[in-house]
mmCIF file of C-alpha atoms in Angstrom:
data_model
loop_
_atom_site.group_PDB
_atom_site.id
_atom_site.type_symbol
_atom_site.label_atom_id
_atom_site.label_comp_id
_atom_site.label_asym_id
_atom_site.label_seq_id
_atom_site.Cartn_x
_atom_site.Cartn_y
_atom_site.Cartn_z
ATOM 1 C CA MET L 1 -52.161 100.197 -121.342
ATOM 2 C CA THR L 2 -54.964 100.420 -118.825
ATOM 3 C CA LYS L 3 -54.279 100.710 -115.140
ATOM 4 C CA LEU L 4 -55.160 97.580 -113.224
ATOM 5 C CA ASN L 5 -55.975 97.622 -109.576
ATOM 6 C CA ARG L 6 -53.598 95.703 -107.341
ATOM 7 C CA ASN L 7 -55.762 92.573 -107.149
ATOM 8 C CA ASP L 8 -56.299 92.299 -110.907
ATOM 9 C CA ARG L 9 -52.596 92.806 -111.453
ATOM 10 C CA MET L 10 -51.709 90.039 -109.003
ATOM 11 C CA ILE L 11 -54.112 87.669 -110.758
ATOM 12 C CA PHE L 12 -52.679 88.668 -114.135
ATOM 13 C CA GLU L 13 -49.090 88.083 -113.003
ATOM 14 C CA THR L 14 -50.017 84.707 -111.496
ATOM 15 C CA ASP L 15 -51.777 83.713 -114.705
ATOM 16 C CA LYS L 16 -48.783 84.755 -116.784
ATOM 17 C CA LYS L 17 -46.480 82.759 -114.525
ATOM 18 C CA SER L 18 -48.558 79.584 -114.686
ATOM 19 C CA LYS L 19 -48.796 79.885 -118.471
ATOM 20 C CA LYS L 20 -45.006 80.142 -118.649
ATOM 21 C CA GLU L 21 -44.575 77.071 -116.446
ATOM 22 C CA GLU L 22 -47.122 75.204 -118.561
ATOM 23 C CA THR L 23 -45.153 75.969 -121.702
ATOM 24 C CA ALA L 24 -41.887 74.908 -120.088
ATOM 25 C CA PHE L 25 -43.478 71.667 -118.935
ATOM 26 C CA GLN L 26 -44.762 70.897 -122.435
ATOM 27 C CA THR L 27 -41.329 71.614 -123.884
ATOM 28 C CA VAL L 28 -39.704 69.149 -121.483
ATOM 29 C CA SER L 29 -42.285 66.428 -122.127
#
């Protein structure tokens, strides 16, 4: 695993979170 700088990591975590919410939303629909 490569080391990400703090900003990239924050963007990655946010992206992961929104993807998870997207999936949950589709499951509910």
